[in-house]
Every structure is written in structure tokens, then in C-alpha cells.
Amino acid sequence: MDNGTHFRTCHLCEAMCGVAIDVKDGRIASIKGDSDDPFSQGHICPKAIALQDLHEDADRLRKPMRKTAAGWQEMEWDEALDLVANRLHQIRSEHGRNAVGVYLGNPNVHNHGSLVATLPFMRALGTQNRFSATSNDQLPHMLASLEMFGHQLLFPIPDIDRTDLFICVGANPMASNGSLMTVPDVRGRLKALKQRGGKLVVIDPRRTETAKLADEFHFVRPGSDALLLLGMVHTLFEEELVNLGQAEQWTRDVDLVRLAALPYAPEKVADHTGIRAADIRQLARDLADTPRALIYGRMGTSTQAHGGVATWLIYVLNILTGKLDLPGGMMFNQPAIDLIALGAMAGQKGHFGKRLSRVRGLPEFGGEYPASTMADEILTPGDGQIRAFVTVAGNPVLSSPSGGRLDQAFEQLEFMVSVDYYLNETTRHADVILPPTAALERSHYDLIFNMFAVRNVTRYSEPLFEKPAAARHDWEILLGLAHRLEKLRAGGRLPWRKELGWRAFKQLGPDPILDMLLRTGPYGGDGGPARPLLQPAMALISDLLPNGHPLRTLAQLSPLDQRWQSLPKGLSLATLRDHPHGLDLGPLQPAMPQRLYTRDGNISLAPRRYLYDLDRLQARLDAGPDDALVLIGRRHVRSNNSWLHNSQRLVKGKDRCTLIMHPDDAQRLGLKDGVPADVSSEAGTITLAVEVSDDIMPGVVSVPHGWGHHRTGTGQSVASAHPGASINDVLRDSEVDPLSGVSVLNGQRVTVTRTKAVAEHQQRASA
Ligand SMILES: Nc1nc2c(c(=O)[nH]1)N[C@H]1C(S)=C(S)[C@@H](COP(=O)(O)OP(=O)(O)OC[C@H]3O[C@@H](n4cnc5c(=O)[nH]c(N)nc54)[C@H](O)[C@@H]3O)O[C@H]1N2
Ligand SMILES: Nc1nc2c(c(=O)[nH]1)N[C@H]1C(S)=C(S)[C@@H](COP(=O)(O)OP(=O)(O)OC[C@H]3O[C@@H](n4cnc5c(=O)[nH]c(N)nc54)[C@H](O)[C@@H]3O)O[C@H]1N2
Ligand code: SF4
Ligand SMILES: [Mo]
């Protein structure tokens, strides 16, 4: 790679910071914030250096590997892809297409090549046993968007730069850098909020890094948010504070919400939530009375026992107080590549509950079953049992509940393949590992996170390093497998048109598709020359895609054909190449009712499935306040899920995988700061050091996720030296929110005891 400074978007988290990477003698000399990026303006977080560490990591796999009796052996690409396709095809021929399971992990959504190639790959696999990180994450948000706004990806985004009241429930953007809110430099933006006289309120069972910046903070009992939020809705109606503003014209079922909230007066729910009734009422009043205000919820309100209802209620509160679609409230963004509109044009807005999973009868969402039933589907014999498994950029052994059970399940498969560049807790079970190129060897465009950004922005990054001759990109691996699988299914030969389609797809790759999408998108509209060969190639490619795939519309799109009330800026890939720091496309704009995709064009405020699920909440209320010890998760700015622990520069320093516990609980349990404790449930036991702190609510303990690198047979030397323990070895996969199917990652009951070995040791010492 040329010496000098290269500009790029960091792909590690959702914030999309621009980085300036200095290369000297073919090596990275420094990584800094790109101060000319109009969106991030030079901000980066400590994780950005991991871009270099990942790239240079000697443990990162660079060639396909096969597990043999004599250990792992390297393979050539064609041999590896043939082997994998043949084995998968053989198993589905013998046991049916659902005998192959597949799990897609989080890094896929940070990789436009993977996104373009995943769906044809899924279609080629043809299995209904699909899983992903969605059901350990944002599923309730997608469900609420689908039910209320008619499209699973149409998320309301906090207009953080213009709001005067930001109520943050169950999110810790100071550690996570924002989620479903792409927001580089959240600290700077929250500071600006305060400077203009605005207020930040945080509601969380832990006084988080974000809470420490807040003007007002409330501890909330994990899993009780739905009660708190209903108490706020109740107050709005009782005190006549409901005012939908413009949205009144296109919102239906307001009365049903009023009725639903009747039993939940703040005075009734206060003890359950741990928040005083007067405070609940004041929160509702503040939200209603502040013209530019919003309430935002994330992992803490989503991945819990009432995640479906709580997430719905957050949307409801914004709408009842007239904050949806208003500057300073929750707004819809308008990305340069609008997968929402494209999906809708292709007839696909999302679906839920069309099928139920075989073993536990859990609902599919967007064609995927909940990750919490993955082990059931592998371990339970019968028709449709999963016998072969594919993971793509995922580490479910550490990221999904009952990790120990997943270890067992993966071990008993007939065949497993992982598309991943690390030998880790999950991929160690694979028979073949197919490692893609490193991120800096590929181009980058945020197809997903541009849709969640707090401003409309766009930026394309060229590869920083040339791809090594023998390496394959994720999209090449997935298309290579898909093409082979389709051929095998067709008995060895495809009709010429399909064959041509696969070849065109593999030849073009994702970037010409980006170009086409940019030109035909809302900021395209330059009427530039449609490339003569591209359009027919797109027609061939779109035939390979499943029905409803957003790119299915590709062949029909043309730059002259204005589908959006166009905001022409003449965008194309060439424009973006000319602007390596990215382009600002302006603040969020009101978009209702045009942006709604519901059948009748209205917001559905009270979808029935939420109302039915209130019975379960009522039962919780009837059972009385609960003080059992419950477990919640946490994130740290120097870590990212399970896969940045092999960077020495990020893991160094004091142990961050600790059990945070309130002093009262520590005293009751005979525990002290720094002493190891056992955290147990039916799923398993983990041992980790206690960190006593009154920053956590009594009755709650917290453990970060993504650790547990003590397992044998992995190939991450730094991570193994800083193993920590996996919270998902204690969380039970039996606990899901029955409404949405999302895993309960926060609020499960656990027992904590002094680690036996230590207790015995101390007894001996005192004897
Ligand atoms: N208890 C608890 N569990 C949680 C959470 C929690 O808060 N608490 N959070 C949940 C959430 S929000 C998420 S998103 C999930 C994440 O869960 P997963 O997506 O299953 O796990 P990650 O830790 O992100 O692992 C990513 C994997 O992808 C590989 N990888 C990285 N980049 C690439 C690439 O470019 N290509 C390929 N092919 N592979 C790559 C890494 O080596 C790693 O194996 O975890 C969930 N699990
Ligand atoms: N540094 C870093 N950044 C990341 C990641 C990472 O692992 N590390 N992961 C990325 C991913 S994949 C995602 S999805 C995002 C997630 O982004 P966030 O949702 O902002 O991340 P969390 O830190 O998990 O915040 C969840 C908060 O909910 C609180 N909580 C737990 N239970 C409850 C409850 O019952 N009620 C309420 N009100 N609060 C509760 C927790 O204490 C925690 O503060 O972060 C992304 N960014
Ligand atoms: S916040 Fe950190 S990890 Fe996230 S995009 Fe910015 S530099 Fe990368
Ligand atoms: Mo996530």
C-alpha cells in the first residue's frame, strides 16, 4: 500500500467514526481521528487501534483449515469450498434441507460485501433453521417497527443534536458509542445538549458511565421497565398531557392504549420498579412539557423478560407526546441507500410468527428462529433435527445463553463450517474454517448503520491494503459456496442464465451494486449514464436473490426514474471516491406520513400482540415486588462483544471481567472486593472476582459479556491469557420473552456464593 495517509470509516462499532491511517513502508504507523469527516469530526475511541492489531495479528487465520486426527491442516480454497459444499449437500440430501442450521453474527452487518452475498447464500442453503445475533439484540425494536410503522428496519432515531431532553433507558452509549443511534462522539453531543440548557436523564440498574453525565438518574429494577413505562403512559392520560401533534392524523388506537394503561398508576408500579411514583409522574410531565424531547431505550429494555412490550412502550411514549418525526425528538433518517424503501418495493417489509420452531414452538422473525433455541434444535432428535451447522462471523458459544450447552451441541454435529478468521470458542468445533480477508483489505460502506445515523451522511472507503493473492473476501466465500450448492442441487449443471448470473455476480462483487444503488437512490438523481452492461448484469443477478430481497429491485431501477421525492446531490460511487472524508447530507427531516409502510398508511399504536402480552405483566404486578438477586450485563469501551480480546493494547490493565455487586449484598453474602465468587444457575457456574460498588442497585449483580476464553483448543493467545468468564455460561437459554422470542440477557435470577476453594482456604487459614 502507498505510503501516506488513508481515510476510512472504522467498522468496529455502530458509530462510523472516520479514521486517518498513516502507512509507512507498507505498515500502519498510526491511526488517528479524521478531523475532516463531517460526521465524526476527528473523534475516535480507544478501540480504533484494534484496526491495526486485528490486521497484524499473527493468530488471525489466513488460509482455510480442516480438522484432522492429526490436528488442523491448511487447505487450498477450491478444495475447501468443494469439500464444504459437498458435505452440506450430502447432509441435506439425506435428511432434508432443514438438517443444515446457520447462524449469522454481528460483524456481518458491518460488511457490505457479506450483506450483499448472505441472502443468495441463504437461498442456496434453503434451510428454515436460521439464527442470528438479532434475537440476542434488537429483535424487539424490529418487531415494534414492523407492527407500528409497517417495516422492520424503519427505526426512529434520537435527534440528539437538537433535543433538550434525552431520557435514556437501558442504554449506555458512553460505553457502547450508541446503538440504533449511530452517533460518533456521543460525549461531545451530550455535552452540547447540556450547554444549550438541555437535560439528560438515565434510567438503569447501574449508575453507568452515561449516568455519571446525567442531570437525573434513577435505579430501576431489571425487567420492570414495562411497568415504569406504563406508569408514565397512565400519567399522560390521567393528567391530560397526551398531545400527538401532527401525528394525530395518522395514528390509530390511542384509546386502546389509554385503556391498557389504566391499571398501572405510578403508585401501583413504584415498588416493583424501585422508582418513586412522584418521579414516574414527573418523568411523564417532563417528556410531555419539553417541546424538543425524546425517550430512547436499547439493550436493557430490549433483551429482557418484557423486552417486546417495553420497546413498544418507548415508541408509544414518544408518539403520545408528539415527539415522533419532530426535530429534537425521534426521527426517521433518509439514507443514501434506502434498503427500507427497496425492501418494500420488492414486497418485503418483514414478517413475524409465520412459522414456529420445531422443539419449543417459538416464533420466527424475518425467517429466523430465536438463538436461544439453537441448542434445542441441534440436540433434540427427530424429523428436522439440525445435523450440520454454518456460522458466519459469529461466536454464539460466548454470545448466546447456555454457552456450555451450545458447546455440547456443536460438538455432536455431523459437520460444521465457520466463516471466520479466528479459531475461537465457537469455530473450534468446526470441521472446516474459511477465513476471509481482513477488514483493511476490503472496501467499506455502511449499508446498515447509515440508516440509523443521527444525521444523514454517506462515506465510502477504499481498501487500505491489497488483498493477498490467495485470500478471499467474505462475499467471495459465500458466493462460492452458494454457487456450488445450487449446482449440486441442480444435479451438477445450472441453466445458462443462472450460470451467467453467478459468474456476473462473482465478477462484479458488491461495489458496482453500491454504485447503482447510490445513483438510483434519493440523493442520486444525476441522470448519469446507466452503464450499458451493468443493467443486464443486474437483471441476471437479481434472479439469484430470494423473493423480497431489497436488491431484487435492482434491475428495475434507473437513474432517471425518481422514486423518492428526490434530494438530488448526484451521488455515485465516483462522487464518494472523490470525497474520501464522506459527505454530510443534512440533519434528519420530517418524513411522515410518506415514510410509513403500514397497509392503511397509519401508525398502529396498539398492535394486539402487545395488548395480549400485558397479562404476563399484570401477573408480575400481582406477584408483588421481587428482591431475588438478578444478573445484568455491561459493556466497556475497550472491548467489543467477544472478539477484540486478542489485542494486547486493548486488554491490558486491570481485569474488567468482574462481578459488580452492591455493598449490602456483598456483606449479606460474606463477600469482599477482589474475592472470587461463584455465580450459578441451572445453566452453569462461573467464577470471577467481586467488585463492590454502590454504583449498582441492591439485589442486582453485573457481568460483562464476551469473555470466557479459558476453553481449550482455541487459537487466540492474548485472549487465552485474559480469559475472564462468560456470563452466557450462567444465563439460561430457556428464558426468552415469549412475545418476541428475544433472549433474556438481563434480569435472570442467579445465586452468588463465595468460591468454595477460597472459603475452604480461609477456613483452614483461620483454624
Ligand atoms: N449476555 C449477553 N450476551 C450478549 C449480549 C449482551 O449484552 N449480553 N449482546 C448481544 C449482542 S448485542 C450481539 S450483537 C451479540 C454478538 O454476538 P456474535 O455476533 O455471535 O459474536 P461476536 O462476539 O460479535 O463475534 C464475532 C465473530 O465474527 C468474527 N469476525 C469478525 N470480523 C469478521 C469478518 O469481517 N468476517 C468474518 N467472517 N468474521 C468476522 C470474529 O472472529 C468472531 O468470531 O452478542 C450478544 N450476546
Ligand atoms: N465498547 C463496546 N461498544 C459496543 C459493543 C461492545 O460490546 N463494546 N457492542 C455493540 C453492540 S453489538 C450493541 S448491540 C450495542 C449495545 O449498546 P447499548 O444498549 O448502549 O449497550 P449496553 O452497554 O449493553 O447497555 C445496556 C444497559 O442496560 C442496562 N440494563 C440492564 N438491564 C436493564 C433493565 O432491565 N432495565 C433497564 N432500564 N436497563 C437495564 C445495563 O446496565 C446497561 O447499562 O453496543 C455496541 N457497541
Ligand atoms: S467509537 Fe470507536 S470502535 Fe466505534 S466506530 Fe468510533 S473509533 Fe471505531
Ligand atoms: Mo448487538
Short mmCIF file of N, CA and C and ligand atoms in Angstrom, two decimals, residues 12-14 45 47 106 110 136-138 168-180 203-209 220-225 228 296-301 303-304 631-642 700 702 705 745-747, ligand 2:
data_model
loop_
_atom_site.label_atom_id
_atom_site.label_comp_id
_atom_site.label_asym_id
_atom_site.label_seq_id
_atom_site.Cartn_x
_atom_site.Cartn_y
_atom_site.Cartn_z
N LEU A 12 -15.80 -1.05 13.54
CA LEU A 12 -15.87 -1.92 14.71
C LEU A 12 -17.18 -1.80 15.48
N CYS A 13 -17.70 -0.59 15.61
CA CYS A 13 -18.99 -0.49 16.30
C CYS A 13 -19.94 0.30 15.41
N GLU A 14 -21.04 0.76 15.95
CA GLU A 14 -22.06 1.39 15.10
C GLU A 14 -21.79 2.85 14.81
N CYS A 45 -12.51 6.36 19.41
CA CYS A 45 -12.44 5.82 20.76
C CYS A 45 -11.20 4.92 20.85
N LYS A 47 -10.81 1.91 20.88
CA LYS A 47 -10.83 0.68 20.08
C LYS A 47 -10.25 0.85 18.68
N ASN A 106 -22.79 -10.72 14.41
CA ASN A 106 -22.84 -9.27 14.31
C ASN A 106 -21.93 -8.63 13.24
N HIS A 110 -21.61 -5.10 9.53
CA HIS A 110 -20.60 -4.05 9.32
C HIS A 110 -19.82 -4.33 8.04
N ASN A 136 -30.58 -11.92 20.10
CA ASN A 136 -29.89 -11.57 21.35
C ASN A 136 -29.72 -10.07 21.43
N ASP A 137 -30.51 -9.34 20.67
CA ASP A 137 -30.18 -7.93 20.49
C ASP A 137 -31.44 -7.10 20.20
N GLN A 138 -31.60 -6.67 18.94
CA GLN A 138 -32.57 -5.62 18.62
C GLN A 138 -33.90 -6.15 18.11
N CYS A 168 -32.80 8.31 28.64
CA CYS A 168 -32.05 7.15 28.15
C CYS A 168 -32.34 5.97 29.09
N VAL A 169 -33.05 4.98 28.58
CA VAL A 169 -33.46 3.85 29.41
C VAL A 169 -32.76 2.58 28.93
N GLY A 170 -31.94 1.99 29.78
CA GLY A 170 -31.34 0.70 29.41
C GLY A 170 -30.38 0.80 28.24
N ALA A 171 -29.64 1.89 28.16
CA ALA A 171 -28.59 2.01 27.15
C ALA A 171 -27.43 2.71 27.81
N ASN A 172 -26.24 2.42 27.33
CA ASN A 172 -25.05 3.05 27.92
C ASN A 172 -24.15 3.54 26.80
N PRO A 173 -24.61 4.55 26.06
CA PRO A 173 -23.83 4.98 24.90
C PRO A 173 -22.41 5.43 25.22
N MET A 174 -22.14 5.83 26.47
CA MET A 174 -20.77 6.23 26.80
C MET A 174 -19.82 5.03 26.73
N ALA A 175 -20.34 3.81 26.88
CA ALA A 175 -19.50 2.63 26.69
C ALA A 175 -19.70 2.05 25.29
N SER A 176 -20.94 2.02 24.83
CA SER A 176 -21.23 1.32 23.56
C SER A 176 -21.02 2.22 22.35
N ASN A 177 -20.90 3.52 22.58
CA ASN A 177 -20.85 4.50 21.50
C ASN A 177 -22.13 4.53 20.67
N GLY A 178 -23.22 4.10 21.31
CA GLY A 178 -24.53 4.27 20.67
C GLY A 178 -24.95 3.06 19.86
N SER A 179 -26.25 2.79 19.88
CA SER A 179 -26.77 1.64 19.16
C SER A 179 -28.19 1.96 18.70
N LEU A 180 -28.49 1.60 17.45
CA LEU A 180 -29.72 2.08 16.79
C LEU A 180 -29.78 3.60 16.96
N ILE A 203 -31.99 5.98 33.15
CA ILE A 203 -32.72 5.02 33.98
C ILE A 203 -32.08 3.65 33.76
N ASP A 204 -31.47 3.09 34.79
CA ASP A 204 -30.62 1.91 34.60
C ASP A 204 -30.40 1.26 35.97
N PRO A 205 -30.26 -0.06 36.02
CA PRO A 205 -29.95 -0.68 37.32
C PRO A 205 -28.53 -0.39 37.79
N ARG A 206 -27.72 0.21 36.92
CA ARG A 206 -26.34 0.54 37.31
C ARG A 206 -26.09 2.00 37.00
N ARG A 207 -25.39 2.69 37.89
CA ARG A 207 -25.01 4.07 37.61
C ARG A 207 -23.85 4.01 36.63
N THR A 208 -24.20 4.05 35.35
CA THR A 208 -23.23 3.77 34.28
C THR A 208 -22.40 5.00 33.98
N GLU A 209 -21.48 4.81 33.04
CA GLU A 209 -20.65 5.92 32.55
C GLU A 209 -21.56 7.03 31.99
N VAL A 220 -33.41 1.36 38.30
CA VAL A 220 -34.65 0.64 38.02
C VAL A 220 -34.39 -0.84 38.21
N ARG A 221 -35.34 -1.53 38.78
CA ARG A 221 -35.22 -2.97 38.99
C ARG A 221 -35.23 -3.67 37.61
N PRO A 222 -34.22 -4.52 37.30
CA PRO A 222 -34.18 -5.14 35.98
C PRO A 222 -35.50 -5.84 35.62
N GLY A 223 -35.89 -5.68 34.40
CA GLY A 223 -37.09 -6.35 33.89
C GLY A 223 -38.38 -5.64 34.23
N SER A 224 -38.32 -4.54 34.98
CA SER A 224 -39.56 -3.88 35.40
C SER A 224 -39.87 -2.64 34.56
N ASP A 225 -39.08 -2.40 33.51
CA ASP A 225 -39.27 -1.18 32.71
C ASP A 225 -40.67 -1.05 32.15
N LEU A 228 -42.77 0.63 34.63
CA LEU A 228 -42.42 2.05 34.71
C LEU A 228 -43.02 2.83 33.53
N TYR A 296 -35.54 7.08 24.79
CA TYR A 296 -34.81 6.12 23.96
C TYR A 296 -34.46 4.91 24.83
N GLY A 297 -34.66 3.72 24.31
CA GLY A 297 -34.29 2.50 25.03
C GLY A 297 -33.46 1.60 24.15
N ARG A 298 -32.62 0.77 24.77
CA ARG A 298 -31.78 -0.13 23.97
C ARG A 298 -31.62 -1.48 24.66
N MET A 299 -30.43 -2.06 24.73
CA MET A 299 -30.28 -3.46 25.18
C MET A 299 -31.01 -3.75 26.50
N GLY A 300 -30.95 -2.82 27.44
CA GLY A 300 -31.55 -3.08 28.75
C GLY A 300 -33.06 -3.20 28.70
N THR A 301 -33.69 -2.49 27.78
CA THR A 301 -35.15 -2.61 27.66
C THR A 301 -35.53 -3.66 26.62
N THR A 303 -33.49 -6.74 25.63
CA THR A 303 -33.14 -8.15 25.89
C THR A 303 -33.47 -8.51 27.34
N GLN A 304 -34.75 -8.51 27.62
CA GLN A 304 -35.21 -8.85 28.98
C GLN A 304 -36.60 -9.50 28.89
N LEU A 631 -29.13 -10.91 37.56
CA LEU A 631 -27.89 -10.65 36.83
C LEU A 631 -28.16 -9.78 35.61
N ILE A 632 -27.34 -8.75 35.41
CA ILE A 632 -27.42 -7.95 34.18
C ILE A 632 -26.04 -7.91 33.52
N GLY A 633 -26.00 -7.42 32.29
CA GLY A 633 -24.74 -7.35 31.54
C GLY A 633 -24.16 -5.96 31.58
N ARG A 634 -23.00 -5.80 30.95
CA ARG A 634 -22.45 -4.45 30.75
C ARG A 634 -21.43 -4.47 29.64
N ARG A 635 -21.14 -3.29 29.13
CA ARG A 635 -20.13 -3.14 28.08
C ARG A 635 -19.04 -2.19 28.56
N HIS A 636 -17.88 -2.34 27.96
CA HIS A 636 -16.76 -1.44 28.27
C HIS A 636 -16.21 -0.91 26.96
N VAL A 637 -15.80 0.35 26.99
CA VAL A 637 -15.40 1.00 25.74
C VAL A 637 -14.17 0.34 25.10
N ARG A 638 -13.38 -0.42 25.87
CA ARG A 638 -12.19 -1.05 25.30
C ARG A 638 -12.43 -2.48 24.83
N SER A 639 -13.70 -2.87 24.72
CA SER A 639 -13.99 -4.25 24.33
C SER A 639 -15.10 -4.20 23.30
N ASN A 640 -15.29 -5.25 22.53
CA ASN A 640 -16.42 -5.29 21.61
C ASN A 640 -16.90 -6.73 21.49
N ASN A 641 -18.04 -7.02 22.09
CA ASN A 641 -18.57 -8.37 22.11
C ASN A 641 -17.42 -9.33 22.45
N SER A 642 -17.27 -10.43 21.69
CA SER A 642 -16.29 -11.43 22.16
C SER A 642 -14.97 -11.37 21.42
N VAL A 700 -28.92 -6.56 42.55
CA VAL A 700 -28.51 -6.74 41.15
C VAL A 700 -27.00 -6.96 41.09
N SER A 702 -23.69 -7.49 38.13
CA SER A 702 -23.41 -7.24 36.71
C SER A 702 -22.12 -7.91 36.27
N HIS A 705 -20.34 -9.27 28.92
CA HIS A 705 -20.39 -10.48 28.08
C HIS A 705 -19.18 -10.52 27.14
N LEU A 745 -31.31 -11.55 28.46
CA LEU A 745 -29.90 -11.41 28.82
C LEU A 745 -29.74 -10.56 30.07
N ASN A 746 -30.82 -9.92 30.48
CA ASN A 746 -30.78 -9.05 31.65
C ASN A 746 -31.93 -9.42 32.58
N GLY A 747 -31.62 -9.61 33.86
CA GLY A 747 -32.68 -9.85 34.84
C GLY A 747 -32.94 -11.30 35.17
N1 LIG B 2 -17.41 -0.88 23.68
C1 LIG B 2 -18.37 -1.59 23.14
N2 LIG B 2 -19.23 -1.00 22.28
C2 LIG B 2 -20.21 -1.73 21.73
C3 LIG B 2 -20.34 -3.12 21.94
C4 LIG B 2 -19.43 -3.72 22.84
O1 LIG B 2 -19.51 -4.92 23.12
N3 LIG B 2 -18.47 -2.94 23.42
N4 LIG B 2 -21.33 -3.84 21.33
C5 LIG B 2 -22.06 -3.20 20.25
C6 LIG B 2 -23.37 -3.84 20.10
S1 LIG B 2 -23.38 -5.30 19.23
C7 LIG B 2 -24.53 -3.31 20.60
S2 LIG B 2 -26.00 -4.09 20.29
C8 LIG B 2 -24.53 -2.05 21.32
C9 LIG B 2 -25.41 -2.04 22.58
O2 LIG B 2 -25.48 -0.75 23.07
P1 LIG B 2 -26.14 -0.40 24.49
O3 LIG B 2 -27.52 -0.94 24.54
O4 LIG B 2 -25.95 1.05 24.72
O5 LIG B 2 -25.18 -1.22 25.42
P2 LIG B 2 -25.18 -1.77 26.90
O6 LIG B 2 -23.92 -1.27 27.50
O7 LIG B 2 -25.38 -3.23 26.87
O8 LIG B 2 -26.36 -1.02 27.63
C10 LIG B 2 -27.43 -1.66 28.21
C11 LIG B 2 -27.72 -1.00 29.55
O9 LIG B 2 -28.91 -1.55 30.06
C12 LIG B 2 -28.77 -1.70 31.45
N5 LIG B 2 -29.78 -2.66 31.88
C13 LIG B 2 -29.69 -3.98 32.14
N6 LIG B 2 -30.89 -4.50 32.47
C14 LIG B 2 -31.77 -3.48 32.43
C15 LIG B 2 -33.17 -3.38 32.68
O10 LIG B 2 -33.87 -4.34 32.96
N7 LIG B 2 -33.72 -2.14 32.54
C16 LIG B 2 -33.00 -1.04 32.22
N8 LIG B 2 -33.63 0.12 32.12
N9 LIG B 2 -31.68 -1.12 32.00
C17 LIG B 2 -31.08 -2.32 32.08
C18 LIG B 2 -27.35 -2.09 31.66
O11 LIG B 2 -26.94 -1.80 32.98
C19 LIG B 2 -26.64 -1.26 30.60
O12 LIG B 2 -26.21 -0.04 31.14
O13 LIG B 2 -23.21 -1.68 21.66
C20 LIG B 2 -22.31 -1.74 20.55
N10 LIG B 2 -21.10 -1.09 20.94
#
